[in-house]
Amino acid sequence: VAPAAAQGLRLLGAALDVPVDARAILGRSGDTAVLAAPNGWYLLPLHGRTTPSRVSLPPGRRLLGTLEAGQLALLDGDALLRFDPVSGESSTLARLPRDQSRNAAMQVAPDARTVLVAQGDDQLVYRLEAGQLKPLGKLAGEARAQAVALGRDWIAAASYDGARLRVYRSADATLAAEHVLDAGRVRDLRVLDAPARVAAASFGPELRVFALDDAAPPRTLSLPRGAQALAWLPDYPTLLAAGEGGLALWRDPGWLDQSHAEVASAAGALHADGGGVLLLDAQAHRLYRYAYGHLPIAAQHDLGKDEAWAVHVDAGSGDVFVGARDGAVYRLHGGQLDTYRVHADGVTALDGDAGHLASASDDRTVAIWNLPSMSVQWRTRGHDFLVNQLQLQGNALWSSSSDGTLKRWRWPTLEEEASIDLRKLNGGAPLSLHAFHVDATGRRAVVGSWNHLLLLVERAGERWQLQKLPLVSSGGYHVLDLPEVGLVLVQGTLPTRLYAWDWQARALYDIPDFGLDFFALVADGSGAGALAAGTGVVAHYRFGRDANGEPRWFAALGLASDLGALSAADLDAGRHRLWVADGSGRLLALDSADWRLPPSHSGVAKRRSTLRAEP
């Protein structure tokens, strides 16, 4: 385990002044903090000295809560909206049932899947399915609860007298656990989905922590002068508690760091995610920013200002190639960084072997570069729209596109050998393809799309067949084969989710993402694991099977907010070095020997859906 100081908090710069009526932190959207205000919110840039801007809710709209990725849940008449507080864009999630009062007290879970509506003394539980709110049941008496906290998987309620804590499953509104709380008045209540934890702060010096997965016994913590606001981070996990005595960190079994004097005076004044920690002192009207965690950076190279979209490492030479949003291809060779240009738009994917490098672009072309000269051997219009992903499989190069096709090209001469029109297989309905994996036979593929669908493509004789599974994620951003465990790992984005497809069982499983934002996914070299990277995180996932043959996962989470928003990665397994690039033009090298990731969380994957084989 890394030293406590390396894994703690570091204050970043001077505090930012906030308006006097900024009440709480609603969330973070990129580099902007969203602060609650009467009948609206403030947008406060976290870098520079820009004055916060106020956004007022128009008549008829009501703020219900915060969603994932800094989005907000609003009620507009009978419409439940997902609202981007920075861009102002919104989409309708569902409409309230006709018999439901628009003025009732409501809460929405971060993933917008669970909605609570107070009715008398009870909480009615609705589940969002296919654009409709379906009633699950009611939580008797819980409308009188002092505090209710919602996660993706859990609903936690502290009773009106503070005597007990009840935790319900979001999926079916059934009681999962009941604990003696004996807190009197409850100041704050926070739930962590994975690993499953609940923390409650009372008006005294005591805090209570409960492990819903029975991984640890209930804990009673004492913090001088108590805690006003709580937040969770999933790495160990870590509980952050802030009050009049300052800001402190706790990891079972004890306090790690109580040296920060900044205070929080109300629930909601503390926010923590992969980007770090924010603390609002509503009395002094200041916002404090902290870096959290640390992963040593072995090397750093400046690529410019454009976001990196692809990273590829040549295993033999150790050369690192980066594809950027502006169309440039960079090569790092022997410490020297060179820039090459052939594409007119962003480079979306890279792959290759010892003699050649392939690049795909939003300019609709695929190019083949000779190595080590970096001269362009071939460049062709690969698809009718954006080319999104490449996979080198033996003597074939496969590509996917937003035009709905998968294509196979002869390697490395780039002669088109086959084109599979998935839109045609889908009855002509739109499909925009992104990541994919074609197996060694070339006769079946797992394909991610930008249509909230995972596509399973198989060849029967001379005919291709298509089956579809719905995903929470709008995009299937990475697809990775894990041959040692018979799984195909899928990383979705917008929002981040992880899934595992089992061809033999023809089943799709949910894999915990711990509420973190992942953008990159690469094999760890074992055939049974992967490294995921994103906003302030590098995570190592390993997989096996339990006694019943079901997938079992293990995940170690390395949080380090100073890494920024990592957008692409590749592993140099022989040199034990992970190369990552970010949205601001940095290429970083992380040596696995220096990681010292926290102990792994583990569990059996939950089966999401099953498909029958097509005849």
Coordinates of C-alpha atoms in Angstrom, one line a residue:
V1 CA 0.0 0.0 0.0
A2 CA 1.3 3.5 -0.8
P3 CA 2.4 5.8 2.0
A4 CA -0.5 7.7 3.7
A5 CA 1.0 11.0 2.6
A6 CA 1.0 10.0 -1.0
Q7 CA -2.6 8.8 -0.8
G8 CA -4.0 11.8 1.1
L9 CA -5.1 15.3 0.2
R10 CA -3.1 18.3 -1.1
L11 CA -4.5 21.8 -1.1
L12 CA -4.4 23.3 -4.6
G13 CA -3.7 27.0 -4.7
A14 CA -5.7 29.8 -3.1
A15 CA -9.4 29.4 -2.3
L16 CA -11.9 30.6 -4.8
D17 CA -14.4 33.3 -3.7
V18 CA -18.0 32.2 -4.1
P19 CA -21.3 34.2 -3.9
V20 CA -22.8 34.6 -0.4
D21 CA -25.9 32.6 -1.4
A22 CA -24.0 29.6 -2.8
R23 CA -25.3 26.9 -0.5
A24 CA -23.8 23.6 -1.5
I25 CA -21.9 21.7 -4.2
L26 CA -24.1 20.1 -6.8
G27 CA -21.3 18.6 -8.7
R28 CA -18.4 19.1 -11.1
S29 CA -18.8 19.2 -14.9
G30 CA -15.3 19.0 -16.4
D31 CA -13.4 22.0 -15.0
T32 CA -16.5 23.8 -13.7
A33 CA -18.0 23.5 -10.2
V34 CA -21.8 23.7 -10.0
L35 CA -23.0 25.3 -6.8
A36 CA -26.5 25.3 -5.5
A37 CA -28.3 28.7 -5.1
P38 CA -31.9 29.8 -4.4
N39 CA -33.9 28.9 -7.5
G40 CA -30.9 28.0 -9.6
W41 CA -27.1 27.5 -9.5
Y42 CA -23.8 29.1 -10.1
L43 CA -21.1 27.9 -12.6
L44 CA -17.6 28.5 -11.2
P45 CA -14.6 27.7 -13.3
L46 CA -12.0 25.9 -11.2
H47 CA -9.0 27.3 -13.1
G48 CA -8.3 31.0 -13.3
R49 CA -10.1 33.9 -11.5
T50 CA -13.2 34.0 -13.6
T51 CA -16.3 35.4 -11.9
P52 CA -19.0 32.7 -11.3
S53 CA -22.1 33.0 -13.5
R54 CA -25.6 32.5 -12.2
V55 CA -28.2 30.4 -13.8
S56 CA -31.8 30.8 -12.7
L57 CA -34.5 28.2 -13.2
P58 CA -37.3 29.4 -15.5
P59 CA -40.8 29.3 -14.1
G60 CA -42.3 25.8 -13.9
R61 CA -38.9 24.0 -13.6
R62 CA -37.7 22.4 -10.4
L63 CA -34.2 21.1 -9.4
L64 CA -34.5 17.5 -8.1
G65 CA -30.9 16.5 -7.7
T66 CA -27.5 15.7 -9.3
L67 CA -26.9 13.0 -11.9
E68 CA -23.7 11.4 -13.0
A69 CA -21.0 13.4 -14.8
G70 CA -22.1 16.7 -13.4
Q71 CA -25.6 16.6 -15.0
L72 CA -28.7 17.7 -13.2
A73 CA -32.2 16.2 -12.8
L74 CA -35.0 18.8 -13.4
L75 CA -38.7 18.6 -13.4
D76 CA -40.5 20.6 -16.1
G77 CA -44.2 20.2 -15.7
D78 CA -44.6 16.4 -15.8
A79 CA -41.3 15.8 -17.7
L80 CA -38.2 14.5 -15.9
L81 CA -35.2 16.0 -17.6
R82 CA -31.5 15.3 -17.8
F83 CA -29.9 18.8 -17.9
D84 CA -26.3 19.8 -18.7
P85 CA -25.7 22.9 -16.5
V86 CA -22.8 24.1 -18.6
S87 CA -24.1 23.7 -22.1
G88 CA -27.8 24.1 -21.3
E89 CA -28.7 21.0 -23.3
S90 CA -31.5 18.8 -22.0
S91 CA -33.2 15.5 -22.8
T92 CA -36.4 14.0 -21.5
L93 CA -35.9 10.9 -19.4
A94 CA -39.5 10.1 -18.7
R95 CA -42.9 11.7 -17.8
L96 CA -44.5 11.4 -14.4
P97 CA -47.5 9.1 -14.1
R98 CA -50.8 11.1 -14.7
D99 CA -52.0 10.4 -11.2
Q100 CA -48.8 11.7 -9.6
S101 CA -48.6 15.2 -8.1
R102 CA -46.1 17.5 -9.8
N103 CA -45.6 19.3 -6.4
A104 CA -44.7 16.3 -4.4
A105 CA -41.2 16.0 -2.9
M106 CA -39.0 13.9 -5.2
Q107 CA -35.4 12.5 -5.3
V108 CA -33.6 11.0 -8.3
A109 CA -30.7 8.6 -8.1
P110 CA -27.4 9.5 -9.8
D111 CA -28.1 7.2 -12.8
A112 CA -31.7 8.5 -13.0
R113 CA -32.9 4.9 -12.8
T114 CA -34.6 5.3 -9.4
V115 CA -37.1 8.0 -8.5
L116 CA -38.6 8.5 -5.1
V117 CA -41.9 10.5 -4.7
A118 CA -43.3 11.3 -1.3
Q119 CA -46.9 10.4 -0.7
G120 CA -48.2 11.0 2.8
D121 CA -45.8 9.2 5.1
D122 CA -44.5 6.8 2.4
Q123 CA -42.0 7.0 -0.4
L124 CA -43.3 5.7 -3.7
V125 CA -40.4 4.0 -5.7
Y126 CA -40.3 4.2 -9.5
R127 CA -37.9 2.6 -11.8
L128 CA -36.9 4.1 -15.2
E129 CA -37.3 1.5 -17.9
A130 CA -37.3 2.3 -21.6
G131 CA -38.4 5.9 -21.1
Q132 CA -41.1 5.1 -18.6
L133 CA -41.4 5.3 -14.8
K134 CA -42.6 2.0 -13.6
P135 CA -43.9 1.7 -10.0
L136 CA -41.9 -0.8 -7.9
G137 CA -43.7 -0.3 -4.6
K138 CA -43.5 1.9 -1.5
L139 CA -41.2 2.4 1.4
A140 CA -43.6 2.6 4.3
G141 CA -43.0 5.6 6.6
E142 CA -39.8 6.7 4.9
A143 CA -41.2 10.1 3.7
R144 CA -40.7 11.0 7.4
A145 CA -37.1 10.0 7.3
Q146 CA -34.6 12.6 8.4
A147 CA -32.3 11.9 5.5
V148 CA -32.5 9.7 2.4
A149 CA -29.5 8.9 0.2
L150 CA -29.7 7.3 -3.2
G151 CA -27.1 5.4 -5.2
R152 CA -27.4 3.3 -8.3
D153 CA -28.0 0.2 -6.3
W154 CA -29.1 1.3 -2.8
I155 CA -31.6 3.6 -1.1
A156 CA -30.6 4.5 2.5
A157 CA -33.0 6.1 4.9
A158 CA -32.3 7.4 8.4
S159 CA -35.5 7.2 10.5
Y160 CA -37.3 10.4 11.7
D161 CA -35.9 9.9 15.2
G162 CA -32.4 8.9 14.2
A163 CA -32.8 5.5 15.8
R164 CA -32.3 3.2 12.8
L165 CA -30.9 3.0 9.3
R166 CA -32.7 1.1 6.6
V167 CA -31.2 0.2 3.3
Y168 CA -33.3 -0.9 0.3
R169 CA -32.3 -2.4 -3.0
S170 CA -33.0 0.1 -5.8
A171 CA -33.8 -2.7 -8.3
D172 CA -36.9 -4.0 -6.5
A173 CA -37.4 -1.7 -3.5
T174 CA -36.9 -4.6 -1.0
L175 CA -35.3 -4.2 2.4
A176 CA -31.6 -5.3 2.2
A177 CA -30.4 -4.3 5.7
E178 CA -31.5 -2.6 8.9
H179 CA -29.0 -1.2 11.5
V180 CA -29.3 0.5 14.8
L181 CA -28.2 4.1 14.2
D182 CA -28.9 5.8 17.5
A183 CA -27.8 9.1 16.1
G184 CA -30.6 11.5 17.2
R185 CA -30.4 14.2 14.6
V186 CA -28.6 13.2 11.4
R187 CA -26.6 15.9 9.6
D188 CA -25.5 14.0 6.5
L189 CA -26.1 10.5 5.0
R190 CA -24.0 9.1 2.1
V191 CA -24.1 5.8 0.2
L192 CA -21.4 4.3 -1.9
D193 CA -22.5 1.7 -4.4
A194 CA -19.3 -0.3 -4.8
P195 CA -17.8 -1.4 -2.5
A196 CA -21.2 -1.1 -0.8
R197 CA -21.0 1.3 2.2
V198 CA -23.2 3.8 4.0
A199 CA -22.0 6.6 6.3
A200 CA -24.1 8.7 8.6
A201 CA -23.0 11.8 10.6
S202 CA -24.9 12.9 13.7
F203 CA -25.0 16.3 15.4
G204 CA -22.4 15.0 17.9
P205 CA -18.9 13.8 17.4
E206 CA -19.9 10.3 16.2
L207 CA -20.1 8.9 12.7
R208 CA -21.4 5.5 11.8
V209 CA -20.2 3.4 8.9
F210 CA -21.9 0.2 7.6
A211 CA -20.7 -2.3 5.0
L212 CA -23.6 -3.6 3.1
D213 CA -21.5 -6.5 1.6
D214 CA -20.5 -7.7 5.1
A215 CA -16.9 -7.0 4.3
A216 CA -16.4 -5.2 7.6
P217 CA -18.4 -4.9 10.8
P218 CA -20.3 -1.7 11.6
R219 CA -17.9 1.1 12.7
T220 CA -18.5 4.0 15.2
L221 CA -16.0 6.8 14.5
S222 CA -15.3 9.8 16.6
L223 CA -14.3 13.2 15.0
P224 CA -13.7 16.2 17.3
R225 CA -16.5 18.7 16.8
G226 CA -18.3 16.3 14.5
A227 CA -18.9 16.3 10.7
Q228 CA -21.2 18.5 8.8
A229 CA -20.7 16.9 5.3
L230 CA -19.6 13.5 4.0
A231 CA -18.3 12.1 0.7
W232 CA -17.0 8.7 -0.4
L233 CA -14.2 7.6 -2.7
P234 CA -14.2 4.0 -3.8
D235 CA -10.4 3.1 -3.7
Y236 CA -10.0 1.5 -0.3
P237 CA -12.8 2.8 0.2
T238 CA -12.1 6.3 1.7
L239 CA -14.6 8.4 3.7
L240 CA -14.1 12.1 3.7
A241 CA -15.7 14.0 6.6
A242 CA -15.7 17.8 7.0
G243 CA -17.0 19.9 9.9
E244 CA -16.1 22.8 12.2
G245 CA -12.9 20.9 13.1
G246 CA -11.7 20.7 9.6
L247 CA -11.5 18.0 6.9
A248 CA -10.4 14.4 7.6
L249 CA -10.0 11.1 5.8
W250 CA -10.9 7.7 7.2
R251 CA -10.1 4.2 5.9
D252 CA -11.0 1.2 7.9
P253 CA -9.9 0.9 10.6
G254 CA -8.8 4.4 11.4
W255 CA -8.3 8.1 10.6
L256 CA -5.6 8.8 8.0
D257 CA -5.4 12.5 7.8
Q258 CA -7.0 15.2 10.0
S259 CA -4.6 18.1 9.2
H260 CA -6.8 20.2 7.0
A261 CA -8.4 23.2 8.8
E262 CA -10.9 24.2 6.1
V263 CA -14.4 23.8 7.4
A264 CA -17.8 22.7 6.0
S265 CA -20.9 24.1 7.6
A266 CA -23.7 22.1 5.9
A267 CA -24.5 18.8 4.2
G268 CA -23.6 19.0 0.5
A269 CA -20.5 21.1 1.1
L270 CA -18.2 18.3 0.1
H271 CA -17.7 16.7 -3.3
A272 CA -15.2 14.0 -4.3
D273 CA -14.5 12.2 -7.6
G274 CA -11.6 11.2 -9.8
G275 CA -10.9 14.9 -10.4
G276 CA -10.2 15.5 -6.7
V277 CA -12.1 17.0 -3.8
L278 CA -14.0 20.2 -3.5
L279 CA -15.0 21.8 -0.2
L280 CA -17.4 24.8 0.2
D281 CA -17.1 27.0 3.3
A282 CA -20.4 28.7 3.1
Q283 CA -19.6 30.9 6.1
A284 CA -16.4 32.3 4.7
H285 CA -17.8 32.1 1.1
R286 CA -14.9 30.2 -0.3
L287 CA -14.3 27.0 -2.3
Y288 CA -11.2 24.9 -1.6
R289 CA -9.7 22.5 -4.1
Y290 CA -7.7 19.4 -3.3
A291 CA -5.7 16.9 -5.2
Y292 CA -6.3 13.4 -4.1
G293 CA -4.0 10.3 -4.3
H294 CA -0.8 9.8 -6.2
L295 CA 0.7 7.6 -8.9
P296 CA 4.3 8.3 -9.8
I297 CA 4.9 9.5 -13.4
A298 CA 8.1 8.0 -14.8
A299 CA 8.2 10.3 -17.9
Q300 CA 6.2 13.1 -19.4
H301 CA 6.1 14.5 -23.0
D302 CA 4.3 17.5 -24.4
L303 CA 2.3 16.8 -27.6
G304 CA 0.8 20.2 -27.9
K305 CA -2.7 21.3 -26.9
D306 CA -4.9 18.8 -28.8
E307 CA -6.6 15.8 -27.1
A308 CA -5.1 12.4 -27.8
W309 CA -7.5 9.8 -29.2
A310 CA -5.3 6.8 -29.6
V311 CA -2.0 5.3 -28.2
H312 CA -0.1 2.4 -29.7
V313 CA 3.2 0.8 -28.5
D314 CA 5.4 -1.2 -30.7
A315 CA 6.4 -4.2 -28.5
G316 CA 9.7 -4.8 -30.2
S317 CA 11.2 -1.3 -30.5
G318 CA 9.3 0.3 -27.6
D319 CA 8.3 3.2 -29.9
V320 CA 5.1 4.9 -28.8
F321 CA 2.6 6.3 -31.4
V322 CA -0.1 8.8 -30.5
G323 CA -3.1 9.8 -32.7
A324 CA -4.4 13.3 -31.9
R325 CA -7.6 15.2 -32.5
D326 CA -6.0 17.6 -35.0
G327 CA -5.0 14.7 -37.3
A328 CA -1.4 14.4 -36.3
V329 CA 0.4 11.2 -35.6
Y330 CA 3.3 11.4 -33.1
R331 CA 6.1 9.0 -32.6
L332 CA 8.3 8.8 -29.5
H333 CA 11.5 7.1 -30.4
G334 CA 14.6 7.0 -28.1
G335 CA 13.3 10.0 -26.2
Q336 CA 12.7 12.1 -29.3
L337 CA 9.2 13.1 -30.3
D338 CA 8.4 13.6 -34.0
T339 CA 5.2 14.7 -35.7
Y340 CA 3.8 13.3 -38.9
R341 CA 0.7 14.4 -40.9
V342 CA -1.3 12.7 -43.5
H343 CA -4.9 12.8 -42.2
A344 CA -7.1 15.9 -42.5
D345 CA -9.0 15.2 -39.3
G346 CA -8.7 13.5 -35.9
V347 CA -6.8 10.2 -35.7
T348 CA -9.2 7.8 -33.9
A349 CA -7.3 4.5 -33.8
L350 CA -3.8 3.0 -34.3
D351 CA -2.7 -0.6 -34.6
G352 CA 0.2 -2.4 -36.3
D353 CA 3.1 -4.9 -36.2
A354 CA 6.9 -4.6 -36.4
G355 CA 6.9 -3.5 -40.0
H356 CA 3.8 -1.3 -40.4
L357 CA 1.5 1.1 -38.5
A358 CA -2.2 1.5 -39.4
S359 CA -4.1 4.7 -38.6
A360 CA -7.8 5.5 -38.9
S361 CA -9.3 9.0 -39.0
D362 CA -12.4 11.0 -38.9
D363 CA -11.5 12.1 -42.5
R364 CA -12.9 8.6 -43.5
T365 CA -9.5 7.2 -44.5
V366 CA -7.2 4.5 -43.3
A367 CA -3.4 4.8 -43.8
I368 CA -0.6 2.3 -43.7
W369 CA 2.8 3.6 -42.6
N370 CA 6.1 1.8 -43.1
L371 CA 8.3 1.3 -40.0
P372 CA 10.7 2.6 -39.0
S373 CA 10.8 5.2 -41.8
M374 CA 7.2 6.5 -41.2
S375 CA 6.7 6.9 -44.9
V376 CA 3.1 6.3 -46.0
Q377 CA 2.7 3.1 -48.0
W378 CA -1.0 3.3 -48.6
R379 CA -3.9 5.6 -47.8
T380 CA -7.5 4.9 -48.9
R381 CA -11.0 6.1 -48.3
G382 CA -12.0 3.4 -45.9
H383 CA -15.6 4.2 -45.2
D384 CA -18.4 6.6 -46.1
F385 CA -18.3 8.3 -42.7
L386 CA -16.0 8.5 -39.6
V387 CA -13.6 5.5 -39.2
N388 CA -13.6 4.8 -35.5
Q389 CA -11.6 1.6 -34.6
L390 CA -9.0 -0.8 -36.0
Q391 CA -8.0 -4.3 -35.1
L392 CA -5.1 -6.3 -36.6
Q393 CA -6.0 -10.0 -36.7
G394 CA -3.4 -12.2 -38.4
N395 CA -3.2 -11.2 -42.1
A396 CA -6.3 -9.0 -41.9
L397 CA -7.0 -5.5 -40.7
W398 CA -10.5 -4.8 -39.6
S399 CA -12.1 -1.4 -39.3
S400 CA -15.4 0.0 -38.0
S401 CA -17.3 3.2 -38.9
S402 CA -20.2 5.4 -38.1
D403 CA -21.5 4.4 -41.5
G404 CA -22.6 1.1 -39.9
T405 CA -20.1 -1.2 -41.6
L406 CA -17.3 -3.5 -40.5
K407 CA -14.6 -4.0 -43.2
R408 CA -11.8 -6.5 -43.6
W409 CA -8.7 -5.4 -45.4
R410 CA -5.7 -7.4 -46.6
W411 CA -2.7 -6.6 -44.4
P412 CA -0.6 -4.6 -45.1
T413 CA -1.6 -3.9 -48.7
L414 CA -5.0 -2.4 -47.7
E415 CA -7.1 -4.2 -50.3
E416 CA -10.7 -4.5 -49.3
E417 CA -11.7 -8.1 -48.8
A418 CA -15.1 -7.9 -47.1
S419 CA -17.7 -5.4 -45.9
I420 CA -20.4 -6.3 -43.4
D421 CA -23.3 -3.8 -43.5
L422 CA -24.8 -4.0 -40.0
R423 CA -27.5 -1.5 -40.8
K424 CA -28.8 -3.8 -43.5
L425 CA -28.7 -6.7 -41.0
N426 CA -30.6 -4.3 -38.6
G427 CA -33.5 -3.9 -41.1
G428 CA -32.2 -0.6 -42.3
A429 CA -32.4 1.1 -38.9
P430 CA -29.5 3.4 -38.1
L431 CA -26.4 2.0 -36.5
S432 CA -23.2 3.9 -35.8
L433 CA -20.3 1.5 -34.9
H434 CA -17.4 2.2 -32.7
A435 CA -15.3 -0.4 -30.8
F436 CA -15.3 -4.1 -31.7
H437 CA -13.5 -7.4 -31.4
V438 CA -13.4 -10.0 -34.2
D439 CA -12.4 -13.4 -33.0
A440 CA -9.5 -15.5 -34.5
T441 CA -11.9 -17.3 -36.9
G442 CA -13.2 -14.0 -38.4
R443 CA -16.7 -15.4 -38.1
R444 CA -18.0 -13.6 -35.0
A445 CA -17.6 -10.2 -33.5
V446 CA -18.7 -8.1 -30.5
V447 CA -19.4 -4.6 -31.6
G448 CA -20.1 -1.4 -29.6
S449 CA -22.3 1.2 -31.1
W450 CA -23.3 4.8 -30.5
N451 CA -27.0 3.6 -30.3
H452 CA -27.1 2.3 -26.7
L453 CA -26.7 -1.2 -28.2
L454 CA -24.1 -4.0 -28.0
L455 CA -24.1 -5.9 -31.3
L456 CA -23.3 -9.7 -31.6
V457 CA -22.4 -10.6 -35.2
E458 CA -22.0 -14.2 -36.3
R459 CA -21.6 -15.9 -39.6
A460 CA -23.7 -19.0 -40.4
G461 CA -22.5 -20.5 -43.7
E462 CA -22.5 -17.6 -46.1
R463 CA -24.9 -15.5 -44.1
W464 CA -24.2 -12.9 -41.4
Q465 CA -26.6 -12.7 -38.4
L466 CA -27.0 -9.9 -35.9
Q467 CA -28.3 -9.9 -32.4
K468 CA -28.6 -6.8 -30.1
L469 CA -28.5 -6.1 -26.4
P470 CA -29.4 -2.8 -24.9
L471 CA -26.8 -0.9 -22.9
V472 CA -27.0 2.0 -20.4
S473 CA -24.0 3.6 -22.2
S474 CA -24.7 5.5 -25.3
G475 CA -21.4 4.4 -26.8
G476 CA -19.5 1.1 -26.8
Y477 CA -16.1 2.8 -26.6
H478 CA -13.7 -0.2 -26.1
V479 CA -14.0 -3.9 -26.7
L480 CA -11.3 -6.2 -25.4
D481 CA -10.8 -10.0 -25.6
L482 CA -9.8 -11.9 -22.5
P483 CA -9.1 -15.4 -24.0
E484 CA -7.9 -17.1 -20.7
V485 CA -11.3 -16.6 -19.1
G486 CA -13.5 -16.8 -22.2
L487 CA -14.8 -13.2 -21.8
V488 CA -15.0 -10.1 -24.0
L489 CA -14.8 -6.9 -21.9
V490 CA -16.8 -3.9 -23.0
Q491 CA -16.2 -0.4 -21.8
G492 CA -19.1 2.0 -22.4
T493 CA -19.1 5.7 -22.2
L494 CA -21.7 8.5 -21.7
P495 CA -22.2 7.2 -19.0
T496 CA -19.2 5.0 -18.1
R497 CA -20.2 1.4 -17.6
L498 CA -18.3 -1.9 -17.8
Y499 CA -19.7 -5.2 -19.2
A500 CA -18.4 -8.7 -19.9
W501 CA -19.8 -10.8 -22.8
D502 CA -19.5 -14.6 -22.5
W503 CA -19.9 -16.3 -25.9
Q504 CA -20.3 -19.8 -24.4
A505 CA -23.1 -18.8 -22.0
R506 CA -24.3 -16.1 -24.5
A507 CA -24.7 -13.9 -21.5
L508 CA -23.9 -10.2 -20.7
Y509 CA -22.6 -9.3 -17.2
D510 CA -22.3 -6.0 -15.4
I511 CA -18.9 -5.3 -14.0
P512 CA -18.6 -2.5 -11.4
D513 CA -17.1 0.8 -12.6
F514 CA -17.2 2.3 -9.0
G515 CA -18.7 5.5 -10.2
L516 CA -15.5 6.5 -12.0
D517 CA -15.1 7.9 -15.5
F518 CA -13.1 5.5 -17.7
F519 CA -12.0 6.4 -21.3
A520 CA -9.2 3.9 -22.1
L521 CA -9.0 0.1 -21.8
V522 CA -6.1 -2.1 -22.6
A523 CA -5.1 -5.7 -22.0
D524 CA -2.7 -6.3 -19.1
G525 CA -0.8 -9.1 -21.0
S526 CA -2.2 -12.0 -19.0
G527 CA -5.2 -12.8 -21.2
A528 CA -7.4 -12.5 -18.1
G529 CA -7.1 -8.9 -17.1
A530 CA -7.2 -5.3 -18.3
L531 CA -6.1 -1.8 -17.3
A532 CA -8.7 1.0 -17.4
A533 CA -7.8 4.6 -17.3
G534 CA -9.8 7.8 -17.1
T535 CA -10.4 10.9 -15.0
G536 CA -7.8 10.7 -12.2
V537 CA -7.7 6.9 -12.2
V538 CA -5.8 3.8 -13.3
A539 CA -7.6 0.6 -12.4
H540 CA -6.4 -3.0 -12.8
Y541 CA -9.2 -5.5 -13.4
R542 CA -8.6 -9.3 -13.3
F543 CA -11.1 -12.0 -14.0
G544 CA -11.6 -15.7 -13.2
R545 CA -14.6 -18.1 -12.7
D546 CA -16.4 -19.2 -9.5
A547 CA -17.4 -22.8 -8.7
N548 CA -20.5 -22.4 -10.9
G549 CA -18.6 -21.1 -13.9
E550 CA -19.8 -17.5 -13.4
P551 CA -17.3 -14.7 -14.0
R552 CA -15.6 -13.4 -10.9
W553 CA -13.9 -10.0 -11.0
F554 CA -11.1 -8.4 -8.9
A555 CA -10.4 -4.6 -9.1
A556 CA -7.6 -2.5 -7.7
L557 CA -8.3 1.3 -8.0
G558 CA -5.4 3.8 -8.2
L559 CA -6.9 7.3 -7.8
A560 CA -4.6 10.2 -8.6
S561 CA -6.4 13.4 -9.6
D562 CA -3.3 15.1 -10.8
L563 CA -3.3 12.6 -13.8
G564 CA -6.1 14.6 -15.2
A565 CA -8.6 13.3 -17.8
L566 CA -6.7 10.3 -19.4
S567 CA -8.2 9.7 -22.9
A568 CA -6.1 6.9 -24.5
A569 CA -3.6 4.3 -23.4
D570 CA -1.5 1.3 -24.4
L571 CA 0.6 -1.1 -22.3
D572 CA 4.3 -1.9 -23.1
A573 CA 4.0 -5.3 -21.2
G574 CA 7.6 -6.3 -21.7
R575 CA 8.9 -3.1 -20.1
H576 CA 6.1 -3.0 -17.5
R577 CA 5.1 0.5 -18.6
L578 CA 1.7 2.0 -19.2
W579 CA 1.6 4.9 -21.7
V580 CA -1.3 7.2 -21.2
A581 CA -2.3 10.4 -23.0
D582 CA -4.8 13.1 -21.9
G583 CA -7.1 15.8 -23.2
S584 CA -4.5 18.6 -22.9
G585 CA -1.7 17.1 -25.0
R586 CA 0.4 15.2 -22.4
L587 CA 1.9 11.8 -22.9
L588 CA 2.7 10.1 -19.6
A589 CA 4.6 6.9 -18.7
L590 CA 3.5 5.0 -15.6
D591 CA 5.7 2.1 -14.4
S592 CA 3.7 -0.7 -12.9
A593 CA 6.4 -1.4 -10.3
D594 CA 5.7 2.0 -8.8
W595 CA 1.9 1.8 -8.7
R596 CA 1.3 0.1 -5.3
L597 CA -2.4 0.1 -6.0
P598 CA -4.8 -0.4 -3.0
P599 CA -6.0 -4.0 -2.2
S600 CA -8.5 -5.4 -4.7
H601 CA -12.2 -5.4 -4.3
S602 CA -13.8 -8.5 -5.7
G603 CA -17.2 -10.1 -6.4
V604 CA -19.2 -12.3 -8.8
A605 CA -20.4 -10.6 -11.9
K606 CA -24.2 -10.0 -12.1
R607 CA -25.8 -11.4 -15.1
R608 CA -27.5 -8.6 -17.1
S609 CA -29.1 -10.5 -20.0
T610 CA -28.9 -13.7 -22.0
L611 CA -29.4 -14.4 -25.7
R612 CA -30.4 -17.6 -27.5
A613 CA -28.3 -18.8 -30.4
E614 CA -29.8 -18.0 -33.8
P615 CA -30.9 -21.1 -35.7

